[in-house]
mmCIF file of C-alpha atoms in Angstrom:
data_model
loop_
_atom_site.group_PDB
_atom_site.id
_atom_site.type_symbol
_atom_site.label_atom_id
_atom_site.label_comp_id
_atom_site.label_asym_id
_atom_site.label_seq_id
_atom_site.Cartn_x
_atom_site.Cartn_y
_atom_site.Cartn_z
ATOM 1 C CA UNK A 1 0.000 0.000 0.000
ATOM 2 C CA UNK A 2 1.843 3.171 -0.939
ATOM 3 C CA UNK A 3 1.834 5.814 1.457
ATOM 4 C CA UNK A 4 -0.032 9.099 0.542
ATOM 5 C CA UNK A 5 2.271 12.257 1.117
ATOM 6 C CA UNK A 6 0.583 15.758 2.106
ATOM 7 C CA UNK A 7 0.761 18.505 -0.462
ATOM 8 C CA UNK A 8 2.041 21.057 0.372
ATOM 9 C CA UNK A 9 1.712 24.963 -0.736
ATOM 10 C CA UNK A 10 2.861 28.349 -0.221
ATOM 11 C CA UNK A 11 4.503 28.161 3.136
ATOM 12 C CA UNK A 12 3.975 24.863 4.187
ATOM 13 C CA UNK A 13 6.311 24.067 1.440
ATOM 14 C CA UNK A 14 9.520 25.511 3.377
ATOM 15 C CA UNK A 15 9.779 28.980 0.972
ATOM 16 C CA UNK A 16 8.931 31.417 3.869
ATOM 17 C CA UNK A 17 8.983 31.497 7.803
ATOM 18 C CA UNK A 18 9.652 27.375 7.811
ATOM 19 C CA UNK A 19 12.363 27.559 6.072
ATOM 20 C CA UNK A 20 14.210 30.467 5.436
ATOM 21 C CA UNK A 21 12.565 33.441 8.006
ATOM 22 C CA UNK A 22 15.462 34.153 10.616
ATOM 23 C CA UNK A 23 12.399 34.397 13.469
ATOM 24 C CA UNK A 24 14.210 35.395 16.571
ATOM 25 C CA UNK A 25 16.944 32.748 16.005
ATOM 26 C CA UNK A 26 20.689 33.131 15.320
ATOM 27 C CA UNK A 27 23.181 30.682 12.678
ATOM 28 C CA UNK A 28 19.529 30.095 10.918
ATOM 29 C CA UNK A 29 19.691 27.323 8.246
ATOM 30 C CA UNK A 30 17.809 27.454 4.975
ATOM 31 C CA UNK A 31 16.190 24.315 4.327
ATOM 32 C CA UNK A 32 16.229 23.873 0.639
ATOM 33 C CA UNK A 33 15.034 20.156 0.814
ATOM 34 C CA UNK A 34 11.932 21.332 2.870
ATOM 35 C CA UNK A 35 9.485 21.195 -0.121
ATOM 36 C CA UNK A 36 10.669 17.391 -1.078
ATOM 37 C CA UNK A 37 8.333 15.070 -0.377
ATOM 38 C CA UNK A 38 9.112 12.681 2.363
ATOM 39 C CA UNK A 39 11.665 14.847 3.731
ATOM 40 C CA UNK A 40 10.547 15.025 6.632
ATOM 41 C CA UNK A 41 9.507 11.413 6.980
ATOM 42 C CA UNK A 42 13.620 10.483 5.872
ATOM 43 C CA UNK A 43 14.518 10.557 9.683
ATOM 44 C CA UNK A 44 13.647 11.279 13.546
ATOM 45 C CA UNK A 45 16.446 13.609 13.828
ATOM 46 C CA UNK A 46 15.432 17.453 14.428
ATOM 47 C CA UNK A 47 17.705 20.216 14.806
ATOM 48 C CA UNK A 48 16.508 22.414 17.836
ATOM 49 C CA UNK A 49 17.746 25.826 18.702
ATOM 50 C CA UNK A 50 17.822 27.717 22.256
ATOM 51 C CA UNK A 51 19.248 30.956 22.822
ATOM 52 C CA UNK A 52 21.726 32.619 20.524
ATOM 53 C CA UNK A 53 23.951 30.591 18.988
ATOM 54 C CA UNK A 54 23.586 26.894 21.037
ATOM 55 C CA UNK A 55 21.816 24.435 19.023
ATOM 56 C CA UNK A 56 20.918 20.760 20.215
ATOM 57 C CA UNK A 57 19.938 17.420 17.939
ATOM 58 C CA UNK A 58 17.548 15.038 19.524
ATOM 59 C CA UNK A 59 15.210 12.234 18.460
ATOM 60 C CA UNK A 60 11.831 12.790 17.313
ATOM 61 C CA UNK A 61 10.648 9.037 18.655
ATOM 62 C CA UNK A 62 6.812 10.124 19.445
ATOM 63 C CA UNK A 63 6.767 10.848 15.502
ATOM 64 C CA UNK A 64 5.592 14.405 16.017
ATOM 65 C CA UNK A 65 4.801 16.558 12.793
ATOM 66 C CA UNK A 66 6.995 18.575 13.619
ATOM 67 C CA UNK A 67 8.290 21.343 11.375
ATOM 68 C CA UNK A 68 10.685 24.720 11.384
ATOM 69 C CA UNK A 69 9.293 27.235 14.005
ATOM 70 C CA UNK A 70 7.458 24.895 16.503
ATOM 71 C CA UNK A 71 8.121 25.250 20.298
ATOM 72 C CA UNK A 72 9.027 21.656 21.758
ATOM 73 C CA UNK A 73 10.090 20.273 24.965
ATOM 74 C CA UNK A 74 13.178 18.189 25.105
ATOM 75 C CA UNK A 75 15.615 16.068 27.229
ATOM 76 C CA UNK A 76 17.768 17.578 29.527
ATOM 77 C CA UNK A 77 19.970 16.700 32.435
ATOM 78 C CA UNK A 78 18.333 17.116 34.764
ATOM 79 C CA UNK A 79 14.815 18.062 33.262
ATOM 80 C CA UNK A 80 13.890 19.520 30.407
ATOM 81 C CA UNK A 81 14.244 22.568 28.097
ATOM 82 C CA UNK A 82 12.531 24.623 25.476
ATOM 83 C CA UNK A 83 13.721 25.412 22.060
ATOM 84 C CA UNK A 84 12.480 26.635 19.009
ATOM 85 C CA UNK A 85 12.937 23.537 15.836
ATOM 86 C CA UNK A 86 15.225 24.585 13.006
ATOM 87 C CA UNK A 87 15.919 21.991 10.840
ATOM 88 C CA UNK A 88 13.990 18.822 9.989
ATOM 89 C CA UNK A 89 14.731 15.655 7.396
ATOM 90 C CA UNK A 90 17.953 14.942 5.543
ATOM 91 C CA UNK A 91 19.747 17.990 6.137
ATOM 92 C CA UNK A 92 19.938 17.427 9.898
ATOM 93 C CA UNK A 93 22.068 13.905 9.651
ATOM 94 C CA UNK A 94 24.629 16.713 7.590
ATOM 95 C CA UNK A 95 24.474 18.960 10.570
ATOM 96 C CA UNK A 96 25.316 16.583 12.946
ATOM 97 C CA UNK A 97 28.283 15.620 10.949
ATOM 98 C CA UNK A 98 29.160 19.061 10.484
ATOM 99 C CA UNK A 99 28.872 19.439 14.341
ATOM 100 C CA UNK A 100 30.945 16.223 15.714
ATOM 101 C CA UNK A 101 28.659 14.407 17.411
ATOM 102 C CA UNK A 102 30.491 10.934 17.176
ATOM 103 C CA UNK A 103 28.413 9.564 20.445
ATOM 104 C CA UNK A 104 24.896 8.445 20.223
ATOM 105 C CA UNK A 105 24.698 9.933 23.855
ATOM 106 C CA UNK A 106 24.808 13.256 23.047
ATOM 107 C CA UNK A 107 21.569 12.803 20.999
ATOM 108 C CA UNK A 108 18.400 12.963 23.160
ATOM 109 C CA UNK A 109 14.706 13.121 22.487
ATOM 110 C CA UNK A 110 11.974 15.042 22.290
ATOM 111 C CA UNK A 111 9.413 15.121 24.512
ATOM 112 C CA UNK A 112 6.670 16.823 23.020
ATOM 113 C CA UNK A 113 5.490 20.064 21.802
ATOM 114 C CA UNK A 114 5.121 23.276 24.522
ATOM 115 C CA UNK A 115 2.620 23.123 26.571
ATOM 116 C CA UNK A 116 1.311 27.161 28.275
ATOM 117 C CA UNK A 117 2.718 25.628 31.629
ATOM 118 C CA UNK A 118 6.254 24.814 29.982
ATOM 119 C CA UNK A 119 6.237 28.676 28.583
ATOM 120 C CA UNK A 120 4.913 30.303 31.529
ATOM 121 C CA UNK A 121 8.201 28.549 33.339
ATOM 122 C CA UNK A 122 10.559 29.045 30.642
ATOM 123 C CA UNK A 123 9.300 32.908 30.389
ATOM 124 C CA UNK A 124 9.757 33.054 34.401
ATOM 125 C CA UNK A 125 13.188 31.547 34.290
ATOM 126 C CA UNK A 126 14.765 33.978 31.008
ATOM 127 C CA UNK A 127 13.489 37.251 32.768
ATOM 128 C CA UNK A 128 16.039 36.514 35.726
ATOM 129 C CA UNK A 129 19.229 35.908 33.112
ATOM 130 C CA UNK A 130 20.350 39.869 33.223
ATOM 131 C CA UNK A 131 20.088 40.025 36.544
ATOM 132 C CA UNK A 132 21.825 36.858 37.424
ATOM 133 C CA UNK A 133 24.836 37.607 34.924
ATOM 134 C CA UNK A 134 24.895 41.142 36.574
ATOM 135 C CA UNK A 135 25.422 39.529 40.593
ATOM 136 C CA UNK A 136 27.446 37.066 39.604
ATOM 137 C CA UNK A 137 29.796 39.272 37.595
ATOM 138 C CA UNK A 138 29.738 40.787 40.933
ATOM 139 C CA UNK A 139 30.405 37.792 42.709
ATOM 140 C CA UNK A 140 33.111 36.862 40.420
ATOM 141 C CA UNK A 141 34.927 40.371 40.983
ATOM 142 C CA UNK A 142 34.782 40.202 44.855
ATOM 143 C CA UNK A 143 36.596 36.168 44.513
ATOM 144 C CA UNK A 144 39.178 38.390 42.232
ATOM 145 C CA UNK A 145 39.133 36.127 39.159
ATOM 146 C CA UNK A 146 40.533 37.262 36.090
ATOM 147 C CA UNK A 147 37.388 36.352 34.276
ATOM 148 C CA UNK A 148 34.071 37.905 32.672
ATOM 149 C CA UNK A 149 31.050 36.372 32.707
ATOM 150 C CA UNK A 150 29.107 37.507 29.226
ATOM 151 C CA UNK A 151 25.857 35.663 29.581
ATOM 152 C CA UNK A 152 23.635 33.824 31.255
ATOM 153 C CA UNK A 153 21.170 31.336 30.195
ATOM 154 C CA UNK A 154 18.749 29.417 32.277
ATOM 155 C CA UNK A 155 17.581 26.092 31.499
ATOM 156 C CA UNK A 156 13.486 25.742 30.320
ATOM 157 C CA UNK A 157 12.432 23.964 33.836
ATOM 158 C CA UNK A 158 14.670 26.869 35.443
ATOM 159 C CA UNK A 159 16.703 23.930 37.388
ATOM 160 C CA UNK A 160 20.019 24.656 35.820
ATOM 161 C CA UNK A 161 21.951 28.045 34.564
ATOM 162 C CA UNK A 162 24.873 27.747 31.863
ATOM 163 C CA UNK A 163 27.342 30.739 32.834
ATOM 164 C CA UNK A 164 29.519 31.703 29.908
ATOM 165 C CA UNK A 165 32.242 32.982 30.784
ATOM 166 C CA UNK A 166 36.239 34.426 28.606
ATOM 167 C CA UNK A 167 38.979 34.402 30.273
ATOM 168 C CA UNK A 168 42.684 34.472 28.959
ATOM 169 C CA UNK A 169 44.368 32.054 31.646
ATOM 170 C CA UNK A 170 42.937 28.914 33.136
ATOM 171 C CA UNK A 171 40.706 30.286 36.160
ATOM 172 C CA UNK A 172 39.870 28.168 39.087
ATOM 173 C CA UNK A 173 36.305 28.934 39.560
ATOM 174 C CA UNK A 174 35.543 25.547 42.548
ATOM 175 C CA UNK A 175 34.112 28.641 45.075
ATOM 176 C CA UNK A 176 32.635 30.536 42.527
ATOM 177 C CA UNK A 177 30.662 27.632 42.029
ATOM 178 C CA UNK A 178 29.365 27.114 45.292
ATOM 179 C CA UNK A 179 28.954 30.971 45.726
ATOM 180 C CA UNK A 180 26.755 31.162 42.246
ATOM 181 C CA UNK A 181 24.572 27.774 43.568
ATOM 182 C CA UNK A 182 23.924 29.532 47.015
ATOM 183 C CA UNK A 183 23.202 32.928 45.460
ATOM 184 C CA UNK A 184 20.645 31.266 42.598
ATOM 185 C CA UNK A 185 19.444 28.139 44.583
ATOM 186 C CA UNK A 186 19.999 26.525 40.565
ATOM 187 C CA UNK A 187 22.650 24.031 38.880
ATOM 188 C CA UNK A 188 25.325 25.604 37.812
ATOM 189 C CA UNK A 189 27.311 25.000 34.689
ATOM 190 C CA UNK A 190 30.033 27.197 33.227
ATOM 191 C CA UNK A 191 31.597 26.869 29.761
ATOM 192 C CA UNK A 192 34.249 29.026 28.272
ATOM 193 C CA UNK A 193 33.897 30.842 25.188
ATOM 194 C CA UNK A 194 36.287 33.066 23.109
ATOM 195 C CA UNK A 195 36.026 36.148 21.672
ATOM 196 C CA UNK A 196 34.115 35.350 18.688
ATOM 197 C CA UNK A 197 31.932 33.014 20.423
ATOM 198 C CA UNK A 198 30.710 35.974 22.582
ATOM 199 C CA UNK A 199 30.463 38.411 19.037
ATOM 200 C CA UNK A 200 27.933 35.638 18.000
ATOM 201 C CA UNK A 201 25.803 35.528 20.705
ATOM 202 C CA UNK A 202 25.811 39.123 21.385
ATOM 203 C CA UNK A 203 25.396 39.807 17.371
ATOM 204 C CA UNK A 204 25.606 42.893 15.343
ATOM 205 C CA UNK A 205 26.791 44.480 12.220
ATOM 206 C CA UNK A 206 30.001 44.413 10.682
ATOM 207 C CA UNK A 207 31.826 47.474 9.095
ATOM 208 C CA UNK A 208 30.480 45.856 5.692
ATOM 209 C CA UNK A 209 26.430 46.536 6.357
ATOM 210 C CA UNK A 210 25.630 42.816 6.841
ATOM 211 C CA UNK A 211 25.426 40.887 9.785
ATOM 212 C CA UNK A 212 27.943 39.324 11.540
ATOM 213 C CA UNK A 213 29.054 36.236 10.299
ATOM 214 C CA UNK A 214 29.362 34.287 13.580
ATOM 215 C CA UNK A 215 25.795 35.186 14.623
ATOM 216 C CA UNK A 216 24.327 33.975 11.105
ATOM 217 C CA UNK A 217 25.707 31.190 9.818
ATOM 218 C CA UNK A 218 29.249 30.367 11.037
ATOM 219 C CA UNK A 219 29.748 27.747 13.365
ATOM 220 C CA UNK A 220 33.462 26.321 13.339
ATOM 221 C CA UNK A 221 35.960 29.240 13.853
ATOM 222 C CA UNK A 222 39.347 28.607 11.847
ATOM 223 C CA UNK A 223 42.333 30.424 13.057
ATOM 224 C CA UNK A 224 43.272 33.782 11.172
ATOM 225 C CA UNK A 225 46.675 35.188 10.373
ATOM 226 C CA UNK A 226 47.850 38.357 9.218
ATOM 227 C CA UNK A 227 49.335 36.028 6.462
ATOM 228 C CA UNK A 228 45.575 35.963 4.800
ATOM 229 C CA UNK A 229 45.662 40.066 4.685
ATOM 230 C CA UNK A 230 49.513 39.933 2.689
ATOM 231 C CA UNK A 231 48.317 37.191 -0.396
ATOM 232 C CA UNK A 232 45.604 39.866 -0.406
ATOM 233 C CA UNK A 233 47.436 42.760 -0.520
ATOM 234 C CA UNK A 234 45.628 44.501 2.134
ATOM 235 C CA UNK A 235 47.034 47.345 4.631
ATOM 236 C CA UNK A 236 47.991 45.627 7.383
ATOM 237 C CA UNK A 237 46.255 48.113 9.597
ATOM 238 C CA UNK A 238 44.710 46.309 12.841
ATOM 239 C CA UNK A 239 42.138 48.938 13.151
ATOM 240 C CA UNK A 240 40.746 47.837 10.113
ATOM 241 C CA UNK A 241 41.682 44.218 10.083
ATOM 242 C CA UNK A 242 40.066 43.561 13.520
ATOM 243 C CA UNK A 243 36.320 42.740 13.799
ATOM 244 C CA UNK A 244 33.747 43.433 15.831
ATOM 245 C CA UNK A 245 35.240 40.776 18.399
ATOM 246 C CA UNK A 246 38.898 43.040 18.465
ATOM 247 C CA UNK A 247 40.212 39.668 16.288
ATOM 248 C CA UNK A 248 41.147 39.161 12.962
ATOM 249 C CA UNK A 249 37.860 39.447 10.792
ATOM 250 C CA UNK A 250 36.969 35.708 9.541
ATOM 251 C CA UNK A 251 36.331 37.129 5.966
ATOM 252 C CA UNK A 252 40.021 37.292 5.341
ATOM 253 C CA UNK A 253 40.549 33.440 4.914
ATOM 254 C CA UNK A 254 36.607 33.819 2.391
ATOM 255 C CA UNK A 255 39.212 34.644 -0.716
ATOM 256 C CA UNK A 256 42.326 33.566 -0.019
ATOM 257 C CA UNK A 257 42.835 30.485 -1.638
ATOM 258 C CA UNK A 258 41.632 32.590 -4.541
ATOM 259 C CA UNK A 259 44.093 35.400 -4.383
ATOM 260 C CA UNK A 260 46.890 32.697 -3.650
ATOM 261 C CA UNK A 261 46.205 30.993 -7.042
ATOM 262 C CA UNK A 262 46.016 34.053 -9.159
ATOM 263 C CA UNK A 263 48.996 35.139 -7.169
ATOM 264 C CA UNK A 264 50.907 32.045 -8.754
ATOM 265 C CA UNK A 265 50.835 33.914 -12.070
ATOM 266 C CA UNK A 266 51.906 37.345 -11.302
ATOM 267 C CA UNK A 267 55.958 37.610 -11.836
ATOM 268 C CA UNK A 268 58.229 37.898 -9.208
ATOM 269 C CA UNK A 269 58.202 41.634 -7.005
ATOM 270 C CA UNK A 270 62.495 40.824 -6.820
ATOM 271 C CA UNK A 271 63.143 41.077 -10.407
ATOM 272 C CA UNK A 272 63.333 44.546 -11.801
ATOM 273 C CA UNK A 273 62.507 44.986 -16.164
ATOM 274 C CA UNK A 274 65.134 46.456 -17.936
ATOM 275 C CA UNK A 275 64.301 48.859 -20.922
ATOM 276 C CA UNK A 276 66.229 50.866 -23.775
ATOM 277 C CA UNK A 277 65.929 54.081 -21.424
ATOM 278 C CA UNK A 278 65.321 52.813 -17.487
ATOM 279 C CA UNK A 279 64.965 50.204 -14.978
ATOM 280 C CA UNK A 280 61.575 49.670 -13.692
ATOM 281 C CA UNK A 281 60.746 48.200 -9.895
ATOM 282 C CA UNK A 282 57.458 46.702 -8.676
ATOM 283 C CA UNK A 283 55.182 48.877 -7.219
ATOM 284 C CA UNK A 284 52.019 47.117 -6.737
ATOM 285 C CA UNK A 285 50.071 44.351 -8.475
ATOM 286 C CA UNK A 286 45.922 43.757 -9.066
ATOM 287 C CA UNK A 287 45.950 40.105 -8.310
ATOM 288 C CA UNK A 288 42.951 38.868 -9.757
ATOM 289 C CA UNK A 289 42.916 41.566 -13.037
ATOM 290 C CA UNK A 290 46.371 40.513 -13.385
ATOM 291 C CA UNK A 291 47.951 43.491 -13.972
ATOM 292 C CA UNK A 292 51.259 44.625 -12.494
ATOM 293 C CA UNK A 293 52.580 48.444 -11.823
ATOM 294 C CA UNK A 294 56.457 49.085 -11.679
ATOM 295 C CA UNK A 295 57.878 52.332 -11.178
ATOM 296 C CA UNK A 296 61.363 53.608 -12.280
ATOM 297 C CA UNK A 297 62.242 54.290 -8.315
ATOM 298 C CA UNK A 298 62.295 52.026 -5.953
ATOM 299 C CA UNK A 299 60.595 54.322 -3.081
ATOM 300 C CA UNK A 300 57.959 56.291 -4.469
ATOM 301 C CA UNK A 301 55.381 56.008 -7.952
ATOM 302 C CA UNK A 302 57.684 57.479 -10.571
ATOM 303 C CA UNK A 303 56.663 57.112 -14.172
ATOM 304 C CA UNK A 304 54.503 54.358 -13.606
ATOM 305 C CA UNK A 305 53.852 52.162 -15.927
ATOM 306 C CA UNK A 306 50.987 49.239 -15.965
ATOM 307 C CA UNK A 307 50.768 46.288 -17.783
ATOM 308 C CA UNK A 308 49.842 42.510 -18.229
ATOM 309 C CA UNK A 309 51.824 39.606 -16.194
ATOM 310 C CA UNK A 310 52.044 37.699 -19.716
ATOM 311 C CA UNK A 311 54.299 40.959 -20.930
ATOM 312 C CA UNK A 312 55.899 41.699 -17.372
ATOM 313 C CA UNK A 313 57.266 37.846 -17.657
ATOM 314 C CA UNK A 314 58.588 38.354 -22.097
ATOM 315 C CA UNK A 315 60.164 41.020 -20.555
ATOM 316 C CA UNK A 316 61.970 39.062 -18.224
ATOM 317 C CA UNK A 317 62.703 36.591 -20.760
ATOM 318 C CA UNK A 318 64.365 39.245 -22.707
ATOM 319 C CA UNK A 319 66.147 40.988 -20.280
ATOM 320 C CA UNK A 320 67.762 37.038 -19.691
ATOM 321 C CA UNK A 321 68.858 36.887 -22.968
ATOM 322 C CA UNK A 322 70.528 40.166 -22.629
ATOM 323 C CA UNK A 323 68.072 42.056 -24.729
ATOM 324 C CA UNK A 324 66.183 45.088 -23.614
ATOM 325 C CA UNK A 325 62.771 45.920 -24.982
ATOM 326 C CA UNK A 326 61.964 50.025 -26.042
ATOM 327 C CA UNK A 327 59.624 50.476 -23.391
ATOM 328 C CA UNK A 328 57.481 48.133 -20.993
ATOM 329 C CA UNK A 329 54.369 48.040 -23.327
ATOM 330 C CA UNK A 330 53.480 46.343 -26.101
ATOM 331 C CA UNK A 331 54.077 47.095 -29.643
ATOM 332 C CA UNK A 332 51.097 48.980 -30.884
ATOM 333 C CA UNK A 333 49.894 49.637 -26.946
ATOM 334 C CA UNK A 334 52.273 52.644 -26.200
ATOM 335 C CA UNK A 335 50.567 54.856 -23.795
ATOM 336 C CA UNK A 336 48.877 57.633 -24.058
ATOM 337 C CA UNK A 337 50.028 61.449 -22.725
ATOM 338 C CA UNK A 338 47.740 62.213 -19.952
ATOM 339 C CA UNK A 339 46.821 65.811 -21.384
ATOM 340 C CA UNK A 340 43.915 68.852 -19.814
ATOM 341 C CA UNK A 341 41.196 67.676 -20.128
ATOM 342 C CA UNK A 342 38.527 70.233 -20.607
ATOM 343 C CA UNK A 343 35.111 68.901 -18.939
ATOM 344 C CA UNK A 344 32.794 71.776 -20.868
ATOM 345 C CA UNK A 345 33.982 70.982 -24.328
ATOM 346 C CA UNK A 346 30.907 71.154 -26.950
ATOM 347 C CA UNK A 347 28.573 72.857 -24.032
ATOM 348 C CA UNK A 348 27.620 76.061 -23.187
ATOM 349 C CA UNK A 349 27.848 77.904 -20.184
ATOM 350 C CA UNK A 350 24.207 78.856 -20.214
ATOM 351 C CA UNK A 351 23.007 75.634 -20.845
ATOM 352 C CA UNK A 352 22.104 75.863 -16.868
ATOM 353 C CA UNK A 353 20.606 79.203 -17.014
ATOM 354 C CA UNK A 354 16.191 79.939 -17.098
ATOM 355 C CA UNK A 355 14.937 81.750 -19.604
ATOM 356 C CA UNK A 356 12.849 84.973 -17.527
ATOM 357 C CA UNK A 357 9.397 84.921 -18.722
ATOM 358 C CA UNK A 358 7.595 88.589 -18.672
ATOM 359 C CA UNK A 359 4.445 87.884 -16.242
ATOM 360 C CA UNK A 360 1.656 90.065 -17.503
ATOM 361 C CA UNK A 361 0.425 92.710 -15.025
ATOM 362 C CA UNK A 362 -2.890 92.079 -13.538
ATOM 363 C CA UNK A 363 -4.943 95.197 -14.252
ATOM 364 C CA UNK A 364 -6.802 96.327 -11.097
ATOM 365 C CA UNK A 365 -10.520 97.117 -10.682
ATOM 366 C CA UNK A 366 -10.079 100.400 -10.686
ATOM 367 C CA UNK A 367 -8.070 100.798 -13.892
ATOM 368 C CA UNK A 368 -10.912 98.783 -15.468
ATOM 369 C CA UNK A 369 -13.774 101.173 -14.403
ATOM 370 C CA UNK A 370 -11.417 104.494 -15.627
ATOM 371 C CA UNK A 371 -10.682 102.682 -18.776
ATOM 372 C CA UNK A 372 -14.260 101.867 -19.319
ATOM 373 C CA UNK A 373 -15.323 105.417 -18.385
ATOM 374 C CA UNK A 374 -13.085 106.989 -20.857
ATOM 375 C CA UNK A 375 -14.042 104.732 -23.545
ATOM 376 C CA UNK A 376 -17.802 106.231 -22.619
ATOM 377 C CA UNK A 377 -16.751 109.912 -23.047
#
């Protein structure tokens, strides 16, 4: 007996808030298998999202029809938690891959969708997370540990609190443990973060208009090195180099494979081109256009001259064989004389100026009745 699948339109068939919408949630993923039939059906895996930036993946055993935006319950230890569902069918088996969950363990289930007790408790339990992050920031300070605490989250049930927390050097926080159970009467768990953990779960926008990276769709943070910002040939200025987080931005390692390649074809910046009347020395270089500028001094742009890294290399072909071309460019490309150039040439200087109309002058009433009495006379 084969199985009859729902049909599904508009946004039931992922292409809005179900699949795509960012909702309230952080690192959203856009489902583009949501509109498949039998997606969903694929697998009991669902990818569930609490605040910021943490995600969980847990077993859908009831068989819930569950899809992207529901509220659900899950397994927690101890207790349970709510979180908002993100990802459903195929796509989540890739995520979990992605994520390096190698233990069946760390995969727990869901209990069932959010009940208005389980939100009136979770809403109770996330209006005390500024204040709690604020005391025990306080309480951290008066233990002296070289630590800060950026967030707070409280568990759904409100039985446990995760405490994330930077710090440079290993802290020992054993009494600030006991200090932050006695204080909040919860469990208390603290996990480190680094600095562009915290930029992702505080979020913003970066200096190019979008949002940041880490707090839309970057999970695993790769090291950056100033290296990235010289195959790039980028001012190695940290102001601008450094991100919202005061690190390295991640979007210097987006193009640098790229710029390496095309970098493979550009002649060496050692060698200088010998010509009929000078020596010319590398100035600078458009990497992908492939175009290098040399200069006839080795300090500052003197007669600069641009052209191809297909001629820049014949010329250093030549120059091994002892020969030495007229000039750098090509035969038939000679450049041109930068002459005036005059910006108003076939216009006129009035073509900006109104022509004055004469308004006609409105004749009063009283010039009408002496012209009318004259006419009478």
């Amino acid at each position: 007996m084969e199985k009859e699948l729902e049909i599904r339109t508009g946004c039931d068939r992922g292409l809005c808030h179900q699949a795509i919408g960012r909702q309230d949630r952080q690192l959203n993923t856009y489902d583009w298998l949501a509109d498949v039939p039998g997606n969903a059906d694929s697998t009991d895996l669902v990818e569930v999202q609490f605040k910021h930036t943490r995600k969980g993946y847990y077993h859908n055993i009831n068989r819930l029809p569950l899809k992207k935006g529901d509220i659900v319950a899950v397994e927690a230890s101890p207790g349970h938690d709510i979180g908002v569902v993100t990802l459903t069918g195929r796509l989540v088996a890739l995520q979990i891959k992605k994520a390096n969950l190698k233990s069946a363990d760390d995969i727990k289930r869901i209990y069932r969708l959010a009940r208005q007790v389980d939100m009136d408790k979770y809403r109770e339990a996330k209006a005390l997370e500024h204040q709690t992050m604020i005391e025990s920031r306080k309480i951290a300070k008066g233990l002296g540990l070289d630590m800060k605490i950026g967030d707070v989250e409280y568990q759904g049930d409100g039985n446990k609190a995760i405490f994330y927390y930077i710090a440079d050097e290993r802290v020992d926080f054993r009494q600030l443990i006991k200090d932050l159970a006695a204080a909040f009467h919860v469990r208390i768990e603290m996990k480190q973060i680094g600095a562009r953990q915290e930029a992702g779960r505080i979020g913003g926008t970066g200096p190019c208009g979008r949002e940041l990276c880490c707090a839309t769709w970057m999970k695993n943070f790769i090291s950056v090195s100033t290296g990235a910002a010289r195959h790039q040939d980028i001012s190695l200025n940290p102001q601008k180099l450094a991100g919202m987080c005061a690190k390295l931005k991640c979007c210097l390692n987006y193009e640098v494979d790229e710029y390496m390649e095309a970098g493979r074809q550009l002649p060496s910046r050692e060698i200088a081109l010998q010509t009929l009347d000078s020596d010319y020395y590398y100035f600078k270089a458009d990497i992908l256009a492939g175009l290098v500028t040399y200069s006839t001094d080795k300090r500052i742009a003197a007669n600069l001259e641009t052209i191809t890294a297909a001629r820049a290399k014949e010329v250093i072909e030549m120059n091994r064989r002892g020969e030495k071309p007229e000039s750098l460019q090509e035969a038939g490309n000679q450049k041109k004389e930068n002459g005036p150039v005059d910006l108003l040439a076939g216009d006129s200087i009035t073509r900006f100026d109104k022509s004055k109309k004469k308004k006609k002058k409105k004749k009063k009433p009283s010039d009408r009745r002496n012209n009318n009495n004259e006419q009478q006379q």
